[in-house]
PDB file of C-alpha atoms and ligand atoms in Angstrom:
ATOM      1  CA  MET U   1      66.974 -84.152  67.892  1.00 43.00           C
ATOM      2  CA  THR U   2      68.728 -83.350  64.941  1.00 46.00           C
ATOM      3  CA  THR U   3      66.237 -83.645  61.817  1.00 48.00           C
ATOM      4  CA  ASN U   4      67.520 -85.006  58.627  1.00 45.00           C
ATOM      5  CA  SER U   5      67.013 -81.446  56.837  1.00 47.00           C
ATOM      6  CA  GLU U   6      69.465 -79.966  59.386  1.00 49.00           C
ATOM      7  CA  LYS U   7      71.913 -82.524  58.649  1.00 53.00           C
ATOM      8  CA  LYS U   8      71.513 -82.240  54.672  1.00 54.00           C
ATOM      9  CA  TRP U   9      74.612 -80.187  53.970  1.00 62.00           C
ATOM     10  CA  GLU U  10      76.682 -82.729  55.386  1.00 64.00           C
ATOM     11  CA  THR U  11      75.122 -85.564  53.027  1.00 70.00           C
ATOM     12  CA  LEU U  12      74.903 -84.024  49.691  1.00 85.00           C
ATOM     13  CA  LYS U  13      77.076 -85.636  47.646  1.00 90.00           C
ATOM     14  CA  ARG U  14      79.411 -83.942  45.087  1.00 92.00           C
ATOM     15  CA  ASN U  15      78.010 -83.887  41.737  1.00 93.00           C
ATOM     16  CA  PRO U  16      79.494 -87.644  40.390  1.00 93.00           C
ATOM     17  CA  LYS U  17      79.004 -86.353  36.826  1.00 94.00           C
ATOM     18  CA  LEU U  18      81.761 -83.988  37.267  1.00 95.00           C
ATOM     19  CA  PRO U  19      85.270 -85.046  38.044  1.00 90.00           C
ATOM     20  CA  THR U  20      87.009 -84.117  41.279  1.00 94.00           C
ATOM     21  CA  PRO U  21      90.042 -81.947  40.415  1.00 97.00           C
ATOM     22  CA  THR U  22      93.388 -82.636  42.099  1.00 97.00           C
ATOM     23  CA  PRO U  23      94.460 -79.509  44.064  1.00 98.00           C
ATOM     24  CA  VAL U  24      97.002 -77.412  42.441  1.00 98.00           C
ATOM     25  CA  ASP U  25      99.091 -75.116  44.573  1.00 98.00           C
ATOM     26  CA  ARG U  26      98.532 -72.028  42.333  1.00 98.00           C
ATOM     27  CA  GLU U  27      96.482 -69.134  43.229  1.00 98.00           C
ATOM     28  CA  ILE U  28      93.954 -67.780  40.869  1.00 98.00           C
ATOM     29  CA  THR U  29      94.346 -63.940  41.002  1.00 95.00           C
ATOM     30  CA  LEU U  30      90.690 -62.409  41.158  1.00 97.00           C
ATOM     31  CA  ASP U  31      90.048 -58.950  39.812  1.00 96.00           C
ATOM     32  CA  GLU U  32      89.686 -56.458  42.714  1.00 92.00           C
ATOM     33  CA  ASN U  33      86.244 -55.502  41.670  1.00 93.00           C
ATOM     34  CA  ALA U  34      84.947 -58.926  41.005  1.00 95.00           C
ATOM     35  CA  ILE U  35      81.776 -59.907  42.963  1.00 96.00           C
ATOM     36  CA  LEU U  36      81.120 -63.639  42.789  1.00 97.00           C
ATOM     37  CA  LEU U  37      77.330 -64.304  43.366  1.00 97.00           C
ATOM     38  CA  SER U  38      75.748 -67.465  43.858  1.00 98.00           C
ATOM     39  CA  ILE U  39      72.012 -68.469  44.848  1.00 98.00           C
ATOM     40  CA  THR U  40      71.391 -71.968  46.145  1.00 97.00           C
ATOM     41  CA  ASP U  41      68.183 -73.830  47.289  1.00 96.00           C
ATOM     42  CA  THR U  42      67.761 -74.718  50.983  1.00 94.00           C
ATOM     43  CA  ARG U  43      70.171 -77.829  50.688  1.00 93.00           C
ATOM     44  CA  GLY U  44      72.985 -75.597  48.849  1.00 95.00           C
ATOM     45  CA  VAL U  45      72.190 -77.023  45.324  1.00 96.00           C
ATOM     46  CA  ILE U  46      73.289 -74.001  43.098  1.00 98.00           C
ATOM     47  CA  GLU U  47      70.237 -72.304  41.182  1.00 98.00           C
ATOM     48  CA  TYR U  48      71.926 -69.326  39.837  1.00 98.00           C
ATOM     49  CA  CYS U  49      75.446 -67.886  39.607  1.00 98.00           C
ATOM     50  CA  ASN U  50      76.796 -64.603  37.939  1.00 98.00           C
ATOM     51  CA  GLU U  51      79.629 -64.384  35.486  1.00 98.00           C
ATOM     52  CA  ASP U  52      82.332 -63.561  37.754  1.00 98.00           C
ATOM     53  CA  PHE U  53      81.492 -66.549  39.789  1.00 98.00           C
ATOM     54  CA  VAL U  54      81.613 -69.002  36.687  1.00 98.00           C
ATOM     55  CA  GLU U  55      84.646 -67.475  35.509  1.00 98.00           C
ATOM     56  CA  SER U  56      86.574 -67.946  38.503  1.00 98.00           C
ATOM     57  CA  SER U  57      85.420 -71.360  39.005  1.00 98.00           C
ATOM     58  CA  GLY U  58      86.459 -72.646  35.394  1.00 98.00           C
ATOM     59  CA  TYR U  59      83.396 -74.507  35.089  1.00 98.00           C
ATOM     60  CA  GLU U  60      80.695 -73.929  32.372  1.00 98.00           C
ATOM     61  CA  GLU U  61      77.419 -72.248  33.736  1.00 98.00           C
ATOM     62  CA  TYR U  62      75.554 -75.569  32.875  1.00 98.00           C
ATOM     63  CA  GLU U  63      77.810 -77.669  34.903  1.00 98.00           C
ATOM     64  CA  LEU U  64      77.477 -75.353  38.214  1.00 98.00           C
ATOM     65  CA  VAL U  65      73.777 -74.981  37.914  1.00 98.00           C
ATOM     66  CA  GLY U  66      71.901 -78.065  39.560  1.00 97.00           C
ATOM     67  CA  SER U  67      75.227 -79.150  41.271  1.00 97.00           C
ATOM     68  CA  GLY U  68      75.689 -79.065  44.986  1.00 96.00           C
ATOM     69  CA  HIS U  69      77.716 -75.942  46.190  1.00 97.00           C
ATOM     70  CA  ASN U  70      80.536 -78.378  47.383  1.00 96.00           C
ATOM     71  CA  VAL U  71      81.536 -78.606  43.522  1.00 97.00           C
ATOM     72  CA  VAL U  72      83.954 -75.881  44.398  1.00 98.00           C
ATOM     73  CA  ARG U  73      85.032 -76.902  47.807  1.00 97.00           C
ATOM     74  CA  HIS U  74      88.662 -77.092  48.755  1.00 98.00           C
ATOM     75  CA  PRO U  75      90.002 -79.833  50.694  1.00 97.00           C
ATOM     76  CA  ASP U  76      92.011 -77.105  52.713  1.00 98.00           C
ATOM     77  CA  MET U  77      88.532 -75.795  54.285  1.00 98.00           C
ATOM     78  CA  PRO U  78      87.868 -76.883  57.598  1.00 98.00           C
ATOM     79  CA  ARG U  79      84.552 -78.508  58.021  1.00 96.00           C
ATOM     80  CA  VAL U  80      83.736 -76.588  60.974  1.00 97.00           C
ATOM     81  CA  ILE U  81      83.589 -73.338  59.046  1.00 98.00           C
ATOM     82  CA  PHE U  82      80.758 -74.729  57.070  1.00 97.00           C
ATOM     83  CA  LYS U  83      79.108 -76.353  60.097  1.00 96.00           C
ATOM     84  CA  LEU U  84      78.874 -72.711  61.591  1.00 97.00           C
ATOM     85  CA  MET U  85      77.690 -71.217  58.492  1.00 97.00           C
ATOM     86  CA  TRP U  86      75.006 -73.854  57.770  1.00 96.00           C
ATOM     87  CA  GLU U  87      73.737 -73.598  61.546  1.00 95.00           C
ATOM     88  CA  ARG U  88      73.525 -69.889  61.056  1.00 96.00           C
ATOM     89  CA  ILE U  89      71.730 -69.511  57.916  1.00 96.00           C
ATOM     90  CA  GLN U  90      69.336 -72.159  58.960  1.00 94.00           C
ATOM     91  CA  LYS U  91      68.331 -69.970  61.831  1.00 94.00           C
ATOM     92  CA  LYS U  92      67.724 -67.385  59.086  1.00 94.00           C
ATOM     93  CA  GLN U  93      70.906 -65.446  60.171  1.00 94.00           C
ATOM     94  CA  ASN U  94      73.610 -63.853  58.100  1.00 93.00           C
ATOM     95  CA  ILE U  95      77.530 -64.946  58.450  1.00 95.00           C
ATOM     96  CA  ILE U  96      80.559 -63.917  56.819  1.00 96.00           C
ATOM     97  CA  ALA U  97      83.275 -66.352  56.098  1.00 98.00           C
ATOM     98  CA  PHE U  98      86.644 -66.633  54.703  1.00 98.00           C
ATOM     99  CA  VAL U  99      86.548 -69.187  51.899  1.00 98.00           C
ATOM    100  CA  LYS U 100      89.299 -71.116  49.840  1.00 98.00           C
ATOM    101  CA  ASN U 101      87.619 -72.620  46.762  1.00 98.00           C
ATOM    102  CA  MET U 102      88.915 -74.730  44.095  1.00 98.00           C
ATOM    103  CA  ALA U 103      88.468 -74.339  40.430  1.00 98.00           C
ATOM    104  CA  LYS U 104      87.917 -76.901  38.014  1.00 98.00           C
ATOM    105  CA  THR U 105      91.779 -76.704  37.168  1.00 98.00           C
ATOM    106  CA  GLY U 106      92.338 -77.422  40.786  1.00 98.00           C
ATOM    107  CA  ARG U 107      93.822 -74.051  41.215  1.00 98.00           C
ATOM    108  CA  TYR U 108      92.298 -72.071  44.356  1.00 98.00           C
ATOM    109  CA  TYR U 109      90.992 -68.485  45.101  1.00 98.00           C
ATOM    110  CA  TRP U 110      90.488 -66.753  48.573  1.00 98.00           C
ATOM    111  CA  VAL U 111      87.031 -64.947  48.887  1.00 98.00           C
ATOM    112  CA  MET U 112      85.278 -63.230  51.793  1.00 96.00           C
ATOM    113  CA  THR U 113      81.806 -64.439  51.521  1.00 97.00           C
ATOM    114  CA  ASP U 114      78.714 -62.969  52.986  1.00 96.00           C
ATOM    115  CA  PHE U 115      75.965 -65.553  53.194  1.00 96.00           C
ATOM    116  CA  VAL U 116      72.585 -64.149  53.228  1.00 94.00           C
ATOM    117  CA  VAL U 117      69.137 -65.839  53.735  1.00 95.00           C
ATOM    118  CA  LYS U 118      66.360 -64.760  51.451  1.00 94.00           C
ATOM    119  CA  GLU U 119      62.728 -64.973  52.995  1.00 94.00           C
ATOM    120  CA  ASN U 120      59.489 -64.482  51.427  1.00 94.00           C
ATOM    121  CA  ASP U 121      56.800 -62.101  52.815  1.00 95.00           C
ATOM    122  CA  LYS U 122      55.653 -65.098  55.313  1.00 95.00           C
ATOM    123  CA  GLY U 123      59.050 -65.523  56.724  1.00 92.00           C
ATOM    124  CA  GLN U 124      59.884 -68.879  54.698  1.00 93.00           C
ATOM    125  CA  VAL U 125      63.308 -69.190  53.335  1.00 94.00           C
ATOM    126  CA  VAL U 126      63.189 -69.013  49.668  1.00 95.00           C
ATOM    127  CA  ASN U 127      66.769 -69.567  48.932  1.00 96.00           C
ATOM    128  CA  TYR U 128      70.471 -68.747  50.192  1.00 97.00           C
ATOM    129  CA  LYS U 129      72.619 -66.189  48.306  1.00 96.00           C
ATOM    130  CA  ALA U 130      76.422 -65.686  48.805  1.00 97.00           C
ATOM    131  CA  LEU U 131      78.292 -62.790  47.583  1.00 96.00           C
ATOM    132  CA  ARG U 132      81.848 -62.912  47.394  1.00 97.00           C
ATOM    133  CA  LYS U 133      84.661 -60.387  47.184  1.00 96.00           C
ATOM    134  CA  PRO U 134      88.470 -61.169  46.931  1.00 96.00           C
ATOM    135  CA  ALA U 135      89.766 -61.460  50.333  1.00 95.00           C
ATOM    136  CA  PRO U 136      92.290 -58.909  51.643  1.00 94.00           C
ATOM    137  CA  ARG U 137      95.659 -60.512  51.374  1.00 94.00           C
ATOM    138  CA  LYS U 138      96.542 -59.764  55.042  1.00 95.00           C
ATOM    139  CA  ALA U 139      93.232 -61.234  56.374  1.00 96.00           C
ATOM    140  CA  ILE U 140      94.170 -64.518  54.417  1.00 97.00           C
ATOM    141  CA  GLN U 141      97.749 -64.616  56.232  1.00 97.00           C
ATOM    142  CA  GLU U 142      96.209 -64.613  59.530  1.00 97.00           C
ATOM    143  CA  ILE U 143      93.341 -67.400  58.183  1.00 98.00           C
ATOM    144  CA  ILE U 144      95.497 -69.848  56.610  1.00 98.00           C
ATOM    145  CA  PRO U 145      97.429 -70.991  59.771  1.00 98.00           C
ATOM    146  CA  LEU U 146      94.020 -71.009  61.615  1.00 98.00           C
ATOM    147  CA  TYR U 147      92.565 -73.068  59.118  1.00 98.00           C
ATOM    148  CA  LYS U 148      95.392 -75.401  58.885  1.00 98.00           C
ATOM    149  CA  ARG U 149      95.151 -76.145  62.582  1.00 98.00           C
ATOM    150  CA  LEU U 150      91.443 -76.666  62.495  1.00 98.00           C
ATOM    151  CA  ARG U 151      91.659 -79.208  59.496  1.00 98.00           C
ATOM    152  CA  GLU U 152      94.608 -81.110  61.307  1.00 98.00           C
ATOM    153  CA  ILE U 153      92.529 -81.226  64.643  1.00 98.00           C
ATOM    154  CA  GLU U 154      89.670 -82.333  62.448  1.00 97.00           C
ATOM    155  CA  ASP U 155      91.485 -84.920  60.657  1.00 97.00           C
ATOM    156  CA  LEU U 156      92.909 -86.636  63.940  1.00 98.00           C
ATOM    157  CA  ASN U 157      90.155 -86.148  66.423  1.00 98.00           C
ATOM    158  CA  GLY U 158      86.928 -84.687  64.576  1.00 97.00           C
ATOM    159  CA  ILE U 159      84.838 -81.783  64.087  1.00 96.00           C
ATOM    160  CA  GLU U 160      83.806 -81.433  67.641  1.00 97.00           C
ATOM    161  CA  ALA U 161      87.460 -81.072  68.591  1.00 98.00           C
ATOM    162  CA  SER U 162      88.051 -78.454  66.025  1.00 98.00           C
ATOM    163  CA  GLU U 163      84.653 -76.464  66.973  1.00 98.00           C
ATOM    164  CA  LYS U 164      86.006 -76.516  70.481  1.00 98.00           C
ATOM    165  CA  PHE U 165      89.464 -75.133  69.488  1.00 98.00           C
ATOM    166  CA  LEU U 166      87.880 -72.577  67.534  1.00 98.00           C
ATOM    167  CA  LYS U 167      85.774 -71.382  70.697  1.00 98.00           C
ATOM    168  CA  GLY U 168      88.992 -71.605  72.785  1.00 98.00           C
ATOM    169  CA  PHE U 169      90.662 -69.594  69.740  1.00 98.00           C
ATOM    170  CA  LEU U 170      88.104 -66.668  69.895  1.00 98.00           C
ATOM    171  CA  ASP U 171      87.914 -66.949  73.625  1.00 98.00           C
ATOM    172  CA  SER U 172      91.819 -66.507  74.177  1.00 98.00           C
ATOM    173  CA  LYS U 173      91.356 -63.340  72.064  1.00 97.00           C
ATOM    174  CA  ASN U 174      88.474 -62.193  73.882  1.00 97.00           C
ATOM    175  CA  THR U 175      86.210 -61.943  70.910  1.00 98.00           C
ATOM    176  CA  ASP U 176      83.573 -63.915  69.046  1.00 97.00           C
ATOM    177  CA  TYR U 177      83.331 -65.337  65.555  1.00 98.00           C
ATOM    178  CA  ASP U 178      81.704 -62.288  63.954  1.00 96.00           C
ATOM    179  CA  THR U 179      83.489 -59.610  65.522  1.00 96.00           C
ATOM    180  CA  TYR U 180      86.910 -61.486  64.801  1.00 97.00           C
ATOM    181  CA  ILE U 181      85.821 -61.752  60.897  1.00 96.00           C
ATOM    182  CA  GLU U 182      84.786 -58.272  60.872  1.00 93.00           C
ATOM    183  CA  ARG U 183      87.912 -56.882  62.481  1.00 93.00           C
ATOM    184  CA  LEU U 184      90.214 -58.987  59.726  1.00 95.00           C
ATOM    185  CA  ILE U 185      88.068 -57.153  57.017  1.00 93.00           C
ATOM    186  CA  THR U 186      88.106 -54.037  58.318  1.00 90.00           C
ATOM    187  CA  ASP U 187      91.559 -53.552  59.523  1.00 90.00           C
ATOM    188  CA  ASN U 188      92.833 -54.820  56.103  1.00 87.00           C
ATOM    189  CA  LEU U 189      90.579 -53.026  53.720  1.00 80.00           C
ATOM    190  CA  GLY U 190      91.379 -49.279  54.027  1.00 68.00           C
ATOM    191  CA  ASN U 191      88.290 -47.293  52.486  1.00 64.00           C
ATOM    192  CA  LEU U 192      85.419 -48.892  54.225  1.00 63.00           C
ATOM    193  CA  SER U 193      82.730 -46.697  55.423  1.00 61.00           C
ATOM    194  CA  GLU U 194      79.250 -47.752  56.898  1.00 62.00           C
ATOM    195  CA  THR U 195      76.395 -46.792  55.022  1.00 57.00           C
ATOM    196  CA  SER U 196      74.095 -45.570  57.927  1.00 53.00           C
ATOM    197  CA  GLY U 197      73.404 -45.970  61.714  1.00 54.00           C
ATOM    198  CA  ALA U 198      72.998 -48.602  64.427  1.00 55.00           C
ATOM    199  CA  ALA U 199      69.647 -49.586  63.495  1.00 54.00           C
ATOM    200  CA  GLU U 200      70.770 -50.231  59.829  1.00 53.00           C
ATOM    201  CA  LYS U 201      73.846 -52.029  61.383  1.00 55.00           C
ATOM    202  CA  LYS U 202      71.681 -54.538  63.003  1.00 56.00           C
ATOM    203  CA  LYS U 203      69.569 -54.983  60.139  1.00 58.00           C
ATOM    204  CA  GLY U 204      71.888 -55.122  56.812  1.00 64.00           C
ATOM    205  CA  SER U 205      74.284 -57.595  55.930  1.00 72.00           C
ATOM    206  CA  PHE U 206      77.841 -56.850  56.147  1.00 75.00           C
ATOM    207  CA  PHE U 207      78.494 -56.425  52.446  1.00 78.00           C
ATOM    208  CA  LYS U 208      75.349 -54.356  52.366  1.00 75.00           C
ATOM    209  CA  ARG U 209      76.678 -52.242  55.251  1.00 72.00           C
ATOM    210  CA  PHE U 210      80.305 -51.712  53.938  1.00 69.00           C
ATOM    211  CA  PHE U 211      80.067 -52.165  50.269  1.00 72.00           C
ATOM    212  CA  ARG U 212      76.915 -51.330  49.481  1.00 70.00           C
ATOM    213  CA  ILE U 213      76.027 -54.589  47.492  1.00 72.00           C
ATOM    214  CA  GLU U 214      73.205 -56.948  48.265  1.00 72.00           C
TER     215      GLU U 214
HETATM  216  C1  LIG Y 301      74.590 -69.792  49.282  1.00 60.50           C
HETATM  217  C2  LIG Y 301      75.771 -71.044  49.674  1.00 60.50           C
HETATM  218  C3  LIG Y 301      76.960 -70.719  49.079  1.00 60.50           C
HETATM  219  C4  LIG Y 301      78.054 -71.524  49.232  1.00 60.50           C
HETATM  220  N1  LIG Y 301      79.177 -71.502  48.915  1.00 60.50           N
HETATM  221  C5  LIG Y 301      80.111 -72.188  49.119  1.00 60.50           C
HETATM  222  C6  LIG Y 301      81.368 -72.119  48.212  1.00 60.50           C
HETATM  223  O1  LIG Y 301      81.699 -71.047  47.794  1.00 60.50           O
HETATM  224  N2  LIG Y 301      82.368 -72.876  48.710  1.00 60.50           N
HETATM  225  C7  LIG Y 301      82.288 -73.989  49.309  1.00 60.50           C
HETATM  226  O2  LIG Y 301      83.201 -74.973  49.244  1.00 60.50           O
HETATM  227  N3  LIG Y 301      81.057 -74.453  49.907  1.00 60.50           N
HETATM  228  C8  LIG Y 301      79.924 -73.234  49.730  1.00 60.50           C
HETATM  229  N4  LIG Y 301      79.043 -73.532  50.203  1.00 60.50           N
HETATM  230  C9  LIG Y 301      78.770 -74.855  51.240  1.00 60.50           C
HETATM  231  C10 LIG Y 301      78.578 -75.954  50.479  1.00 60.50           C
HETATM  232  O3  LIG Y 301      77.144 -76.059  50.308  1.00 60.50           O
HETATM  233  C11 LIG Y 301      78.951 -77.089  51.520  1.00 60.50           C
HETATM  234  O4  LIG Y 301      78.269 -77.346  52.624  1.00 60.50           O
HETATM  235  C12 LIG Y 301      80.547 -77.224  51.671  1.00 60.50           C
HETATM  236  O5  LIG Y 301      81.110 -77.099  50.420  1.00 60.50           O
HETATM  237  C13 LIG Y 301      81.006 -78.398  52.265  1.00 60.50           C
HETATM  238  O6  LIG Y 301      80.815 -79.551  51.604  1.00 60.50           O
HETATM  239  P1  LIG Y 301      80.784 -81.111  52.001  1.00 60.50           P
HETATM  240  O7  LIG Y 301      79.787 -81.295  53.392  1.00 60.50           O
HETATM  241  O8  LIG Y 301      80.782 -81.902  50.874  1.00 60.50           O
HETATM  242  O9  LIG Y 301      82.216 -81.255  52.809  1.00 60.50           O
HETATM  243  C14 LIG Y 301      77.677 -72.771  50.021  1.00 60.50           C
HETATM  244  C15 LIG Y 301      76.552 -72.943  50.726  1.00 60.50           C
HETATM  245  C16 LIG Y 301      75.515 -71.934  50.568  1.00 60.50           C
HETATM  246  C17 LIG Y 301      74.047 -72.406  51.077  1.00 60.50           C
END
């Protein structure tokens, strides 16, 4: 049975005190060294965000903190990607995703996001953290048509259909979600080097391993 808490991400309403922007088809160019950080509670309500995140969003810090993270949700994002992300972090597992976010102006920016679970020493989830770096251009060129197909399928036949399509898409490439995403990043960013060996690889988040940020 699906409990209510597992479903929270689907029912959290966008903050009604903030107007929903109309999407504008103009990209925001992020500084290549920017690291956009946000921390949420277990429902996805923003508890903290850093200056790079605030700046790229176009919102004021006080508008973001206390709002659900869907405040920056772009309508082009397939729901299935968020479903996958929530299923993972609720199992205390990390996941990376390419995310198109919408700023207050309606303009958009693409990031690769490392979703990390913060636990206390009793193994209870304290909060979730998302670290974002500007997404490599070539990776985005591959992701855009995939997301478009997923959105079209969802619009017509729902999220179950887009989930099956995503699985078939990955199967047809003989890969799984994580390998596919990591490949898109490592193939399109020249100077990546792993920080340590296989044991660390299993433990560390992707950003920790490759960008030394956590
Ligand atoms: C730590 C964390 C960071 C998140 N960052 C984003 C983000 O940058 N953009 C986004 O659209 N959703 C983000 N989400 C997911 C949102 O909470 C939400 O599930 C998503 O925007 C879908 O919203 P909807 O259910 O209203 O369609 C994040 C969630 C967590 C837990």
